[in-house]
Coordinates of C-alpha atoms (C1' of nucleotides) in Angstrom, one line a residue:
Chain A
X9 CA 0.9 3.5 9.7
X10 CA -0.1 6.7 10.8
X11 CA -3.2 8.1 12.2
X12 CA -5.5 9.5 9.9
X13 CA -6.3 13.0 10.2
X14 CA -10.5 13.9 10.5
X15 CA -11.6 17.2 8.3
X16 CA -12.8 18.5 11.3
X17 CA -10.0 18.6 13.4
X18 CA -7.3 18.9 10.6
X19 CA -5.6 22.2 11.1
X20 CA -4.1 22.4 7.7
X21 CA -5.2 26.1 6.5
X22 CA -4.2 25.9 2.9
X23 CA -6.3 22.8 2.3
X24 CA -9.2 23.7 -0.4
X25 CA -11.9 21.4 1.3
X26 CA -11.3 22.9 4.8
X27 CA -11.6 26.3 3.6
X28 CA -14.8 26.1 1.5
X29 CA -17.1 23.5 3.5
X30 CA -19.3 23.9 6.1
X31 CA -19.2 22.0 9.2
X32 CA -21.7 18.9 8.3
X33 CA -19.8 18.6 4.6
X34 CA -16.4 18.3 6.6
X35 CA -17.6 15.4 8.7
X36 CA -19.4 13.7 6.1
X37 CA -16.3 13.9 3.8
X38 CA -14.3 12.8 6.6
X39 CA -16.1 9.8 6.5
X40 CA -16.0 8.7 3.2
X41 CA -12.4 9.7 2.8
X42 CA -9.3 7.6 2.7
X43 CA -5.8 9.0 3.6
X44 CA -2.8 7.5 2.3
X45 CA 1.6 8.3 3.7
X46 CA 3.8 8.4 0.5
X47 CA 7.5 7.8 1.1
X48 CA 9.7 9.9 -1.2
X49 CA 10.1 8.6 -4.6
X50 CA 6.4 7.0 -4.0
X51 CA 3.9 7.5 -7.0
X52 CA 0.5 8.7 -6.1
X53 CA -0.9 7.6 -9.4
X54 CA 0.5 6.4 -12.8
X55 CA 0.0 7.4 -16.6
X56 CA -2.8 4.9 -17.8
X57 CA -3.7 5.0 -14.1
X58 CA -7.8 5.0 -13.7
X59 CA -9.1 7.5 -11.6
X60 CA -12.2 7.3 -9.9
X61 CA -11.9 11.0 -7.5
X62 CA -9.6 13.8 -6.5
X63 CA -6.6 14.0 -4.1
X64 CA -5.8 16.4 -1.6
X65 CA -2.1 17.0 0.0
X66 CA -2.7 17.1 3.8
X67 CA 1.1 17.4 4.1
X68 CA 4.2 16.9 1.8
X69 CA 5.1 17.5 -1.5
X70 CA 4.3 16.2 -5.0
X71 CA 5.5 16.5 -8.4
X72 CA 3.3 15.3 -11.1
X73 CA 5.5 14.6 -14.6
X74 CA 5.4 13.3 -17.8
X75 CA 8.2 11.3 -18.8
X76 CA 9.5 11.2 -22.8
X77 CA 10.8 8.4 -24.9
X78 CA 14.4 8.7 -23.6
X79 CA 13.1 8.5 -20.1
X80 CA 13.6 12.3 -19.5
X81 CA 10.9 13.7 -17.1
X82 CA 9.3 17.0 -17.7
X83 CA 7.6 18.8 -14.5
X84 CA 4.2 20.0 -15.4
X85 CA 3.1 20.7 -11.9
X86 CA 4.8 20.8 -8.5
X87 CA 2.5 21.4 -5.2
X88 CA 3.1 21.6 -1.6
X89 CA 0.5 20.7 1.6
X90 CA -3.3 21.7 1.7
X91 CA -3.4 21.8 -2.6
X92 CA -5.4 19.6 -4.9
X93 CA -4.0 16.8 -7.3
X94 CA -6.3 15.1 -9.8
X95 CA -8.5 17.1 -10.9
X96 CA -7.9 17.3 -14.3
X97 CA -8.9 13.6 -14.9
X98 CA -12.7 14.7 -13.0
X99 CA -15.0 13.7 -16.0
X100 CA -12.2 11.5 -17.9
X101 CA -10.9 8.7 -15.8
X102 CA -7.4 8.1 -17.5
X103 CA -4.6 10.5 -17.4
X104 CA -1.6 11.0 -18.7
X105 CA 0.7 12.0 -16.2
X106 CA 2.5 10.3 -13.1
X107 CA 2.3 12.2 -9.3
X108 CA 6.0 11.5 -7.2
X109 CA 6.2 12.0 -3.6
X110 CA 9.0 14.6 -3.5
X111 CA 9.3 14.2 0.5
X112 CA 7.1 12.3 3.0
X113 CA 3.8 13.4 2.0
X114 CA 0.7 12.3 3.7
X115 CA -2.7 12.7 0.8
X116 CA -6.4 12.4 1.4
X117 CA -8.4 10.8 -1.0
X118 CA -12.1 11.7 -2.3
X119 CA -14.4 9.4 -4.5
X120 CA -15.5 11.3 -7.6
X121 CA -19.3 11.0 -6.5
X122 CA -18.6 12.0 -3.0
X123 CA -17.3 15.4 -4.7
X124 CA -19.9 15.6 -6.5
X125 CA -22.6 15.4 -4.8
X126 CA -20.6 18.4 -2.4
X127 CA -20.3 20.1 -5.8
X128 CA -24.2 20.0 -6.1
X129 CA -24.9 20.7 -2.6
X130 CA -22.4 23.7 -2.2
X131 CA -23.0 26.1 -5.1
X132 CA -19.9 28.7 -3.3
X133 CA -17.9 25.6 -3.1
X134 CA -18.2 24.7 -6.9
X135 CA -17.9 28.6 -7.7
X136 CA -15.1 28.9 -5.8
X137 CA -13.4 25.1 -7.2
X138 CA -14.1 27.1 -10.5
X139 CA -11.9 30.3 -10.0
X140 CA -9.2 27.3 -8.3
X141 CA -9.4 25.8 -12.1
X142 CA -9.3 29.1 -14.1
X143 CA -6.1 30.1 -11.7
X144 CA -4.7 26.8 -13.0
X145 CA -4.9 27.0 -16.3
X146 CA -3.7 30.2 -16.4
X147 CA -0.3 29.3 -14.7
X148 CA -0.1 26.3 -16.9
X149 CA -0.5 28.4 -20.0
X150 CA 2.2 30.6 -18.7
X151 CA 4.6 27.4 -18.7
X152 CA 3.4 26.7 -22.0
X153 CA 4.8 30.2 -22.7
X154 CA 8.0 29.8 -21.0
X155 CA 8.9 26.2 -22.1
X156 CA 8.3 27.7 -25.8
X157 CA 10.3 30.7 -25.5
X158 CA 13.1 30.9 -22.5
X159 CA 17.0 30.6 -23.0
X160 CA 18.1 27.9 -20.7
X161 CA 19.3 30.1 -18.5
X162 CA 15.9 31.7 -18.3
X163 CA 14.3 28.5 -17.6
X164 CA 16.7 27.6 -15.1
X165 CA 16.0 30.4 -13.3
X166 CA 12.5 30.3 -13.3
X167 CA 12.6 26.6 -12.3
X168 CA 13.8 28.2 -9.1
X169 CA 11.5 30.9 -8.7
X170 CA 9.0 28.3 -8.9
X171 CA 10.6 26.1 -6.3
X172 CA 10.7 28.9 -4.1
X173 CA 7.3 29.5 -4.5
X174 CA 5.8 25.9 -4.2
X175 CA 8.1 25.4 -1.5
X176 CA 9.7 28.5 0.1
X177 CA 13.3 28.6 1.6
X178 CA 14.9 27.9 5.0
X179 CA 14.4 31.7 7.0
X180 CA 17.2 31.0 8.5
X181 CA 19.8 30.0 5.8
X182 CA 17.9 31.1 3.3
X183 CA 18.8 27.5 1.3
X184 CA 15.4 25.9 -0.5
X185 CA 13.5 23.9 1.5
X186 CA 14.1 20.4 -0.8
X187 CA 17.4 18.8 -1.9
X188 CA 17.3 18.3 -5.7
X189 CA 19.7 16.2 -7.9
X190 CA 21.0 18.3 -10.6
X191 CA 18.8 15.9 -12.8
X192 CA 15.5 16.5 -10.4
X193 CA 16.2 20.1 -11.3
X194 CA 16.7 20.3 -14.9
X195 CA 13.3 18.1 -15.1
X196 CA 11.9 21.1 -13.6
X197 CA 13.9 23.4 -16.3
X198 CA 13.1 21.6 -18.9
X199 CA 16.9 21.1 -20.1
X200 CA 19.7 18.7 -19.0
X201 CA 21.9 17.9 -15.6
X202 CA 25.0 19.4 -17.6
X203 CA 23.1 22.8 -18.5
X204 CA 21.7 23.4 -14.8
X205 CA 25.7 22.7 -13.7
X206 CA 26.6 25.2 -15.9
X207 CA 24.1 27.7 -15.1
X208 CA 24.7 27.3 -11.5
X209 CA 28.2 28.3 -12.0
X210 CA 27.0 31.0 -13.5
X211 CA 24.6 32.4 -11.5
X212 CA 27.4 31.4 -8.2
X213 CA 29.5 33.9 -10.3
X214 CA 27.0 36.3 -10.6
X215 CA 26.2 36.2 -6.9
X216 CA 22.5 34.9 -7.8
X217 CA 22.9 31.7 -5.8
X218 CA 25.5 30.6 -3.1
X219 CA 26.0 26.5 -4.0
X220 CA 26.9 24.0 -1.3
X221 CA 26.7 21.3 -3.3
X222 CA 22.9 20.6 -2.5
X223 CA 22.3 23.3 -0.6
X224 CA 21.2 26.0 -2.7
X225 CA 20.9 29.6 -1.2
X226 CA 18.9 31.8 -3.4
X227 CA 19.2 35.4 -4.2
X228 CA 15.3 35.4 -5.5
X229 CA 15.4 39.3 -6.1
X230 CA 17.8 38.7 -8.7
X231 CA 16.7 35.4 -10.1
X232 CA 13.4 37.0 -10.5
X233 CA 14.8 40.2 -12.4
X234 CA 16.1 37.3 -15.2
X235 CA 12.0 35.6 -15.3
X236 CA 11.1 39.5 -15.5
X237 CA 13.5 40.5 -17.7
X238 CA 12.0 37.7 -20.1
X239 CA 8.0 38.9 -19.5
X240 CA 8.8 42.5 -20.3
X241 CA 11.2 42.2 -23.1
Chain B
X28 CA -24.4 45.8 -37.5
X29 CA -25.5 42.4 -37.8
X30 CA -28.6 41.6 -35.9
X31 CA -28.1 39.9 -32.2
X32 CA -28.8 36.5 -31.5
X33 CA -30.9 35.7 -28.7
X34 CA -30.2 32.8 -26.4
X35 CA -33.7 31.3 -26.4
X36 CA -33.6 31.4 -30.3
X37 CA -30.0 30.1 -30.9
X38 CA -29.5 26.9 -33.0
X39 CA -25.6 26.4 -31.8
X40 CA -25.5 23.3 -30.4
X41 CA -22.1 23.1 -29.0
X42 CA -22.4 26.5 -27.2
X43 CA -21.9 25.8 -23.4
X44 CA -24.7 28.1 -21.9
X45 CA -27.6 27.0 -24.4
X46 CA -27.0 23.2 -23.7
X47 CA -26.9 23.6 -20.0
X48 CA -29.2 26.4 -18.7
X49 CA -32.8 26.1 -18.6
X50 CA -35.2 28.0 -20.8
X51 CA -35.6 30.8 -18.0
X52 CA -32.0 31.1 -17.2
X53 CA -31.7 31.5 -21.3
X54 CA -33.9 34.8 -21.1
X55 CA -32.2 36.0 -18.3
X56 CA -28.8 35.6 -20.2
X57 CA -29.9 36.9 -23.0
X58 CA -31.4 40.0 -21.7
X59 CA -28.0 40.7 -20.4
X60 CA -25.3 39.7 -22.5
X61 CA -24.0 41.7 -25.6
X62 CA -23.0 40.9 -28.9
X63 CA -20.2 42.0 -31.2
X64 CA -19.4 40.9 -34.6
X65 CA -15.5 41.0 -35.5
X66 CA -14.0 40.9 -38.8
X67 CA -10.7 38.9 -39.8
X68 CA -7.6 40.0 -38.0
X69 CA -9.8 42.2 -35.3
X70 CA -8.8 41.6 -31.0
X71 CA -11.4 40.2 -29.1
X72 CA -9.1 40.9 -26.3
X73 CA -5.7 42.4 -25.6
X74 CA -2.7 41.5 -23.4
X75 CA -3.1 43.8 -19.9
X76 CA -6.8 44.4 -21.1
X77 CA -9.0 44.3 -18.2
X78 CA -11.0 41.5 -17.9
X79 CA -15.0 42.1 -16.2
X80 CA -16.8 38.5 -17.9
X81 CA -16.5 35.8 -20.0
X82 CA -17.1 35.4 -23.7
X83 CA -18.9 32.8 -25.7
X84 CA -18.0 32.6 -29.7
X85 CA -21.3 32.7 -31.6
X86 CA -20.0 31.8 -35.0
X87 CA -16.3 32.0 -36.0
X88 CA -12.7 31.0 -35.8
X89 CA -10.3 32.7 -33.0
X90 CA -6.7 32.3 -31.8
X91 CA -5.5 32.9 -28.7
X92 CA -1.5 34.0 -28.6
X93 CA 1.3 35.4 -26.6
X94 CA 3.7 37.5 -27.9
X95 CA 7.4 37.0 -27.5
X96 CA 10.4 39.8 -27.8
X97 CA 10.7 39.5 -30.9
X98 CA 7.2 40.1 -32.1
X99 CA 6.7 36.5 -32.8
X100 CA 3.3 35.1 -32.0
X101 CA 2.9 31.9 -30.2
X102 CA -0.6 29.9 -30.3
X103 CA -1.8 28.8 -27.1
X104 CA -5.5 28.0 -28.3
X105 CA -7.7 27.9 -31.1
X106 CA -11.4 27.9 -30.9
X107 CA -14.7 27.9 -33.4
X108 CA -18.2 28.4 -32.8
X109 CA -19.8 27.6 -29.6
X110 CA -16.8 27.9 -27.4
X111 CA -15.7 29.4 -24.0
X112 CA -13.3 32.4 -24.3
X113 CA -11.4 34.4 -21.6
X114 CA -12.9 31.8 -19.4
X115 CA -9.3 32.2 -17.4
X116 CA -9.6 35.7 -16.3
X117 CA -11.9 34.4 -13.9
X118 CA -11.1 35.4 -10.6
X119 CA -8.7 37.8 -11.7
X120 CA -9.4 40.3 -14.0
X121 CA -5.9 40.7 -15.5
X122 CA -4.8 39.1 -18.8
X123 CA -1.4 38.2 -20.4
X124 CA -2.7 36.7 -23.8
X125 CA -4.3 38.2 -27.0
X126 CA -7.5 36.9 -28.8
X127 CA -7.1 37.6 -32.4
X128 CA -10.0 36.5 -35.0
X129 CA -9.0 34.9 -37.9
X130 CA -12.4 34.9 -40.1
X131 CA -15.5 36.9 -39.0
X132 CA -16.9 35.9 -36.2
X133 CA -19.8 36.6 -33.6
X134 CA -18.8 36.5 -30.0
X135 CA -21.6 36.9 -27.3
X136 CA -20.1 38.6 -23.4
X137 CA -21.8 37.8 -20.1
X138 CA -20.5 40.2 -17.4
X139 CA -18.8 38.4 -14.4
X140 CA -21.2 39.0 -12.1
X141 CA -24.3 37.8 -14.7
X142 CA -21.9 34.7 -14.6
X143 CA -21.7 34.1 -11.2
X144 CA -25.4 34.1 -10.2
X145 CA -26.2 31.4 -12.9
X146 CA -23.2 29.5 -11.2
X147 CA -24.9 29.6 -7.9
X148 CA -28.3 28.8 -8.9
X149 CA -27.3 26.4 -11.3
X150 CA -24.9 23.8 -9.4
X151 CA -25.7 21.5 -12.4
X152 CA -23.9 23.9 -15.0
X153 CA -21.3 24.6 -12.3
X154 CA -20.3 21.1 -12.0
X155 CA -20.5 20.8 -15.7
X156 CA -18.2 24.2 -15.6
X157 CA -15.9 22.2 -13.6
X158 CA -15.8 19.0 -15.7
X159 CA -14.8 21.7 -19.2
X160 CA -12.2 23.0 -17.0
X161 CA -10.2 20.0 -16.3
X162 CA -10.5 19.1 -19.7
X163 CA -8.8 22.3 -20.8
X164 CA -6.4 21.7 -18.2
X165 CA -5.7 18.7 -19.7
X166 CA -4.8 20.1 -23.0
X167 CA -2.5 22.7 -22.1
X168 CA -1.1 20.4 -20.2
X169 CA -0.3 18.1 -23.4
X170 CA 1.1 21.3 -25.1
X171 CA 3.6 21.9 -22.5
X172 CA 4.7 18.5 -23.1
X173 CA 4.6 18.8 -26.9
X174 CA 6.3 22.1 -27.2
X175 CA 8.9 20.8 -24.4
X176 CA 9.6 17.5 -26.3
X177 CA 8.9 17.2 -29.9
X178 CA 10.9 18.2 -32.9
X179 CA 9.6 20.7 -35.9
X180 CA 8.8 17.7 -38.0
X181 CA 6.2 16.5 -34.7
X182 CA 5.3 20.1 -34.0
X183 CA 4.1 20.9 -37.4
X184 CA 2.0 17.6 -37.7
X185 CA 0.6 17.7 -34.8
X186 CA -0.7 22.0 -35.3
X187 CA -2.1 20.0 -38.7
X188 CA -3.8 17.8 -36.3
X189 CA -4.8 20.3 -34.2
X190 CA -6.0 22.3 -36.6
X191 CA -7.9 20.2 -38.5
X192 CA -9.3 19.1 -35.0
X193 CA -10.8 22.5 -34.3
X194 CA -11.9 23.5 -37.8
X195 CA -11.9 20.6 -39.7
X196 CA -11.5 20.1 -43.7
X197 CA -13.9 20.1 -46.6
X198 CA -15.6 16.8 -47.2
X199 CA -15.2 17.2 -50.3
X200 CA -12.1 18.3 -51.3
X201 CA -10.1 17.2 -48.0
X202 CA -8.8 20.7 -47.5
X203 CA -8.5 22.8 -44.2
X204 CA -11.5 25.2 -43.8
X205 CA -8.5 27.7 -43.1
X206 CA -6.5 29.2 -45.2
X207 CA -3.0 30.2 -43.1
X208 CA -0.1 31.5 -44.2
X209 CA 3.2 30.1 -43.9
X210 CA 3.8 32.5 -40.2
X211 CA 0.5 31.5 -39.1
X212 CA 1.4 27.9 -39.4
X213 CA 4.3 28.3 -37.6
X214 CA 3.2 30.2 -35.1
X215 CA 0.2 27.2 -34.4
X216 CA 3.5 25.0 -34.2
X217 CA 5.5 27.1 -32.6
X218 CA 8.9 27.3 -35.0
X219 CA 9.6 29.6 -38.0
X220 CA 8.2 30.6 -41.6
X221 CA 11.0 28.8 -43.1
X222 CA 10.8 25.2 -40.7
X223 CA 7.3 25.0 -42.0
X224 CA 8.0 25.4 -45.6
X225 CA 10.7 22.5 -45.5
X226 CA 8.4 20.3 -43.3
X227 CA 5.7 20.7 -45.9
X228 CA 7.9 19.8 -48.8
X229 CA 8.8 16.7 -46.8
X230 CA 5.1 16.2 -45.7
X231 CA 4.3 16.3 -49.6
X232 CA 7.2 14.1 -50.8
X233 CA 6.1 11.8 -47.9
X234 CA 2.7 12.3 -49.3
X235 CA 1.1 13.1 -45.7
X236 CA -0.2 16.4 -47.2
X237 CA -0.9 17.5 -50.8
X238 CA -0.1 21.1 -51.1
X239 CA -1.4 23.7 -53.5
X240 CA -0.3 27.4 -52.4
X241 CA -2.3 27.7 -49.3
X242 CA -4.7 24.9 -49.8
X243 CA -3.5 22.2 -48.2
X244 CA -5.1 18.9 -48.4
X245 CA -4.4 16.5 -45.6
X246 CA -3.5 12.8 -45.1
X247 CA -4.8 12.8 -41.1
X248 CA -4.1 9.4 -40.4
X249 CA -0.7 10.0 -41.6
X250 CA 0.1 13.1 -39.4
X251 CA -1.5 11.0 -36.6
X252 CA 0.7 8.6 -36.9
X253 CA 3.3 10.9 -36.5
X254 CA 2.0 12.3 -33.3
X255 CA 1.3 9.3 -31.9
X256 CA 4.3 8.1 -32.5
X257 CA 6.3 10.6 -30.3
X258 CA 3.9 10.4 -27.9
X259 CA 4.6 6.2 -27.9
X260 CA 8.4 6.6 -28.1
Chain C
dC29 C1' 40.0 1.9 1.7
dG30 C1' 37.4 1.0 -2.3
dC31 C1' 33.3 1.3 -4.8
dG32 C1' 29.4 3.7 -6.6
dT33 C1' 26.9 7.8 -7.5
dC34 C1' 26.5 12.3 -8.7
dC35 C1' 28.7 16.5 -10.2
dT36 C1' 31.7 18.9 -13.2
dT37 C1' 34.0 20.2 -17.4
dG38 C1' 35.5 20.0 -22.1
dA39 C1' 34.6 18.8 -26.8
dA40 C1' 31.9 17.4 -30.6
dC41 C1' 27.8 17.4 -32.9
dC42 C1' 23.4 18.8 -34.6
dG43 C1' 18.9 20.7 -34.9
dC44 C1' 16.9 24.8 -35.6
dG45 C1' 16.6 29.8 -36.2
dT46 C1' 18.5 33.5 -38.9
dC47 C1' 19.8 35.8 -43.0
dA48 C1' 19.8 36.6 -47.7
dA49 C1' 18.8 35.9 -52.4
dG50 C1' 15.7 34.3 -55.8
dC51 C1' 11.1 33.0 -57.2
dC52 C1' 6.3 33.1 -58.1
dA53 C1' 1.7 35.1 -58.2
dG54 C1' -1.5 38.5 -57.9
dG55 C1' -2.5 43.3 -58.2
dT56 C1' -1.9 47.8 -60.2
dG57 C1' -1.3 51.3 -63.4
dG58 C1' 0.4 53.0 -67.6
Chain D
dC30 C1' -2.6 43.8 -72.3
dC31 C1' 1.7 43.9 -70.5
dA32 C1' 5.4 45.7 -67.5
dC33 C1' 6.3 46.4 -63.0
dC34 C1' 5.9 46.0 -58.1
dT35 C1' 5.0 44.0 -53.9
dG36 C1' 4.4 40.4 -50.5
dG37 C1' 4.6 35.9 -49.4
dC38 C1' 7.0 31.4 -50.4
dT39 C1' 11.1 28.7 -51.2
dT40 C1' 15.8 27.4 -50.8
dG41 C1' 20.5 27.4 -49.5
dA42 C1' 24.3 28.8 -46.3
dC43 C1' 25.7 29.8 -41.9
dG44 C1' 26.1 30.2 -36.9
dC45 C1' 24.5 29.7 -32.3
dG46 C1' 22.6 27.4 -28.4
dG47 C1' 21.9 23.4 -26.4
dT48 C1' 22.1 18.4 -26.1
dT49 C1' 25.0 14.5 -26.1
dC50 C1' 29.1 12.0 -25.1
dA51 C1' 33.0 11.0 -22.5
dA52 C1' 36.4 11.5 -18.9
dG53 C1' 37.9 13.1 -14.6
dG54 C1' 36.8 14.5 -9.8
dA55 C1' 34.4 14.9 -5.3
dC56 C1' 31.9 12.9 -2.0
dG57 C1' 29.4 9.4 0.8
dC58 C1' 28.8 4.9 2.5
dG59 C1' 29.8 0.4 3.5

DNA sequence: CGCGTCCTTGAACCGCGTCAAGCCAGGTGG
DNA sequence: CCACCTGGCTTGACGCGGTTCAAGGACGCG
């Protein structure tokens, strides 16, 4: 296994804990904190899973789905390193949901009364967890939005502005940093395999993506004029 | 004008600040907040509106929507007495979502920054800030699934569910404590004037509902079952 | 080289939204 | 008091978008 990483000498800048604690909360979290590597395809936790504290990516990425009678996933969430995962089940200890290792992802694990007592202790930490949950819900009441409303091809695009976003692209190449099966991506859609073919040939022809096989180079500009396009009119 | 209701003097029970702030953070609210009394149809809140605190519904009913293209209206919450509004803005004083009344209704407004001080002082109320949020988070989370997955025949029971949730029905006579119209419902469900008109003819021959013009009586356990099956298989 | 897996493409099907016509009830004015 | 009008409800017909099904192709791996 690997070596786990200490709060205080973890050097991840994204990660919510490291940002908002002092000194003396870091090391005493680091303590009482367990830190699990995921292989891709891993889960984190299951639907009917209990849940007794909150997760925290120290390096990775996760997707966190609900999957429909046909077996058919649906994304809710995907998130890259230094984010939280959990948190909705704080007060509630069963959830409905499953979280997937999308790469090699290494997470840290807090007990719910360990984060709660820094809850208590920290008033700017809980303030600040606060505006974290209010940013949250507002994103997932845009996807409520979106699911409801977007063409396919709309939602196919937006699956990749998301992507982008959550995950960023190559500098180089410009290709998205994660390989997706056409299925991984219409989960993300919210459609099928077939539809995300099609639409990729569309956008290919419309110069919106280049596709090599996998490899997806992304003209985000333009795919972001479609999500736009939708918002405004 | 109706006459304002002081915190310290309020009988709501379910209303977040009065069950979790002490007696002299109560004043201190009071003394600050305002109170405005809207009638049927009035906006607590309009899309782009800028956002500066967080209200609290006094007495009432209230929808929150988003507006597609074509005018339509799509329900992303519904809310009575005692209950957080515009609790999302936090942080981030933009907002893409309308808050419509739809009976009279008394909604009390603490400024941002009146907020944030009892959030400091009060980690108790913060945490317990916390705990309503994931909660929240949970349930849009199961509408993104639901409006992702089910059909119109799931999507109309379950806004019956929902709505009788929120609102409830008559002991008496069984009926919702709402009288919608046919686009109202639908909006709730998310589908069309017309869907809902053959789903309640269904319902009715299915006798899951008993329908009189707008009063609707309502077999619960029946439309639960429905939900609960799609959420089974 | 052969097998399996995923991608692609076409075709058929179907659920749902749209359109339009008719209906019913409540309100208004003669 | 009744005739008319208006707005919402109902119902049927239709068409589109998207899912499903099936077959063929490309690629990777043993």
């Amino acid at each position: 296994m690997h070596q786990k990483v200490e709060c205080p000498s973890c050097t991840s800048m994204k990660c919510f804990i490291k940002r908002h604690c002092s000194p003396d909360q870091l090391a005493v979290i680091s303590e009482n904190k367990t830190q699990t590597t995921y292989s891709k395809g891993d889960f984190i936790f299951r639907e009917g899973y209990r849940m007794h504290g909150i997760h925290f990516t120290n390096m990775g990425g996760i997707k966190v789905v609900t999957t429909n009678s046909n077996g058919n996933e649906q994304v809710v969430r995907l998130l890259s390193d230094g984010n939280i995962l959990g948190h909705r089940v704080l007060g509630n200890d069963k959830y409905y949901f499953n979280a997937i290792a999308l790469m090699d992802s290494k997470v840290c694990f807090v007990e719910t009364n360990v984060f709660q007592d820094i809850c208590l202790n920290n008033p700017e930490f809980a303030y600040n967890l606060i505006l974290f949950y209010a940013l949250e819900l507002r994103r997932t009441e845009l996807r409520v939005k979106y699911l409801a409303q977007m063409s396919v091809r709309e939602k196919v695009a937006e699956a990749f502005v998301y992507l982008n976003e959550v995950f960023g692209t190559n500098p180089k190449t410009k290709t998205l940093n994660l390989k997706l099966s056409r299925q991984e991506i219409a989960d993300v859609a919210g459609t099928t395999p077939e539809q995300v073919t099609r639409q990729l040939k569309d956008f290919d022809d419309e110069k919106l993506i280049v596709r090599k096989k996998r490899e997806i180079r992304l003209n985000i500009a333009g795919l972001e004029k479609i999500v736009l396009d939708f918002k405004i009119e």
